[in-house]
Amino acid sequence: MKLLRDLLDKQVVDREQVKIGKIDGLVAELRRGKPPRIIAIELGSITLARRLGARPGRWMARLAAKLGGKRHGEPHRIAWHKVRDIGTDIEFDVDVRQTSIFAWQDWLRDHIIGRIPGA
């Protein structure tokens, strides 16, 4: 498997087939004398900004923490051992309703979109 080609930007779904987002980054553990091992995937704007460089990543992390609180200053991670299936989508054994992944979308819906007339 070619990790970057086969995983990056693939759709992630939870155990109920709810679309969570796309894989924006991979977290690897470096081991002395052994090949690196993938331990998690990352989702969200912080990781996506980090793909553009360190400065955009830091800027996005500060903005997210300022708007959403300290817990939103880090990217969303899902442990690699939670993978159920790798196909067209990557299915994880998680329930998205028990995570904070949609918190930002919920905040936008409640505070911005909901105030637009006709939305």
mmCIF file of C-alpha atoms in Angstrom, residues 31-106:
data_model
loop_
_atom_site.group_PDB
_atom_site.id
_atom_site.type_symbol
_atom_site.label_atom_id
_atom_site.label_comp_id
_atom_site.label_asym_id
_atom_site.label_seq_id
_atom_site.Cartn_x
_atom_site.Cartn_y
_atom_site.Cartn_z
ATOM 1 C CA ARG A 31 10.943 3.306 15.872
ATOM 2 C CA ARG A 32 14.672 2.736 16.099
ATOM 3 C CA GLY A 33 15.794 0.045 13.650
ATOM 4 C CA LYS A 34 12.267 -0.547 12.381
ATOM 5 C CA PRO A 35 10.088 1.074 9.729
ATOM 6 C CA PRO A 36 7.695 3.833 10.844
ATOM 7 C CA ARG A 37 4.241 2.701 11.961
ATOM 8 C CA ILE A 38 0.996 4.618 11.354
ATOM 9 C CA ILE A 39 -0.745 5.233 14.693
ATOM 10 C CA ALA A 40 -3.501 7.699 13.729
ATOM 11 C CA ILE A 41 -5.050 9.803 11.015
ATOM 12 C CA GLU A 42 -5.798 13.505 11.347
ATOM 13 C CA LEU A 43 -8.759 15.441 10.039
ATOM 14 C CA GLY A 44 -9.550 19.106 9.893
ATOM 15 C CA SER A 45 -8.443 22.547 8.884
ATOM 16 C CA ILE A 46 -5.377 22.618 11.151
ATOM 17 C CA THR A 47 -3.829 19.566 9.522
ATOM 18 C CA LEU A 48 -4.814 20.796 6.081
ATOM 19 C CA ALA A 49 -3.142 24.143 6.795
ATOM 20 C CA ARG A 50 -0.011 22.330 8.017
ATOM 21 C CA ARG A 51 0.263 20.748 4.576
ATOM 22 C CA LEU A 52 0.900 24.286 3.296
ATOM 23 C CA GLY A 53 3.675 24.849 5.834
ATOM 24 C CA ALA A 54 4.413 25.423 9.510
ATOM 25 C CA ARG A 55 3.274 29.049 9.548
ATOM 26 C CA PRO A 56 -0.215 28.425 8.084
ATOM 27 C CA GLY A 57 -0.585 25.479 10.471
ATOM 28 C CA ARG A 58 0.242 27.596 13.532
ATOM 29 C CA TRP A 59 -2.050 30.393 12.325
ATOM 30 C CA MET A 60 -4.985 27.999 11.838
ATOM 31 C CA ALA A 61 -4.383 26.354 15.238
ATOM 32 C CA ARG A 62 -4.401 29.754 16.985
ATOM 33 C CA LEU A 63 -7.538 30.829 15.125
ATOM 34 C CA ALA A 64 -9.359 27.580 15.953
ATOM 35 C CA ALA A 65 -8.359 27.802 19.631
ATOM 36 C CA LYS A 66 -9.433 31.435 19.819
ATOM 37 C CA LEU A 67 -12.828 30.785 18.247
ATOM 38 C CA GLY A 68 -13.593 27.371 19.703
ATOM 39 C CA GLY A 69 -11.532 27.061 22.861
ATOM 40 C CA LYS A 70 -8.307 25.266 23.660
ATOM 41 C CA ARG A 71 -9.594 21.810 22.693
ATOM 42 C CA HIS A 72 -10.101 23.004 19.101
ATOM 43 C CA GLY A 73 -6.474 24.134 18.821
ATOM 44 C CA GLU A 74 -5.414 20.582 17.939
ATOM 45 C CA PRO A 75 -6.387 18.512 14.899
ATOM 46 C CA HIS A 76 -8.919 15.719 15.248
ATOM 47 C CA ARG A 77 -7.215 12.338 15.516
ATOM 48 C CA ILE A 78 -8.616 8.872 15.062
ATOM 49 C CA ALA A 79 -6.451 5.958 16.187
ATOM 50 C CA TRP A 80 -5.320 3.691 13.365
ATOM 51 C CA HIS A 81 -6.401 0.562 15.272
ATOM 52 C CA LYS A 82 -10.000 1.767 14.823
ATOM 53 C CA VAL A 83 -9.864 1.062 11.038
ATOM 54 C CA ARG A 84 -12.606 -1.361 10.035
ATOM 55 C CA ASP A 85 -12.316 -1.329 6.251
ATOM 56 C CA ILE A 86 -10.218 0.326 3.565
ATOM 57 C CA GLY A 87 -12.093 0.573 0.299
ATOM 58 C CA THR A 88 -13.493 3.503 -1.619
ATOM 59 C CA ASP A 89 -14.031 5.086 1.805
ATOM 60 C CA ILE A 90 -12.032 4.442 4.960
ATOM 61 C CA GLU A 91 -14.386 3.120 7.640
ATOM 62 C CA PHE A 92 -13.483 3.602 11.304
ATOM 63 C CA ASP A 93 -15.063 1.943 14.317
ATOM 64 C CA VAL A 94 -16.114 5.236 15.913
ATOM 65 C CA ASP A 95 -19.399 7.045 16.436
ATOM 66 C CA VAL A 96 -18.980 10.589 15.151
ATOM 67 C CA ARG A 97 -21.724 11.795 17.519
ATOM 68 C CA GLN A 98 -19.440 10.977 20.461
ATOM 69 C CA THR A 99 -16.588 13.146 19.121
ATOM 70 C CA SER A 100 -16.098 16.873 18.687
ATOM 71 C CA ILE A 101 -15.422 16.574 14.954
ATOM 72 C CA PHE A 102 -18.672 18.307 13.983
ATOM 73 C CA ALA A 103 -18.515 20.930 16.763
ATOM 74 C CA TRP A 104 -17.197 23.608 14.403
ATOM 75 C CA GLN A 105 -19.913 22.878 11.832
ATOM 76 C CA ASP A 106 -22.551 22.950 14.566
#
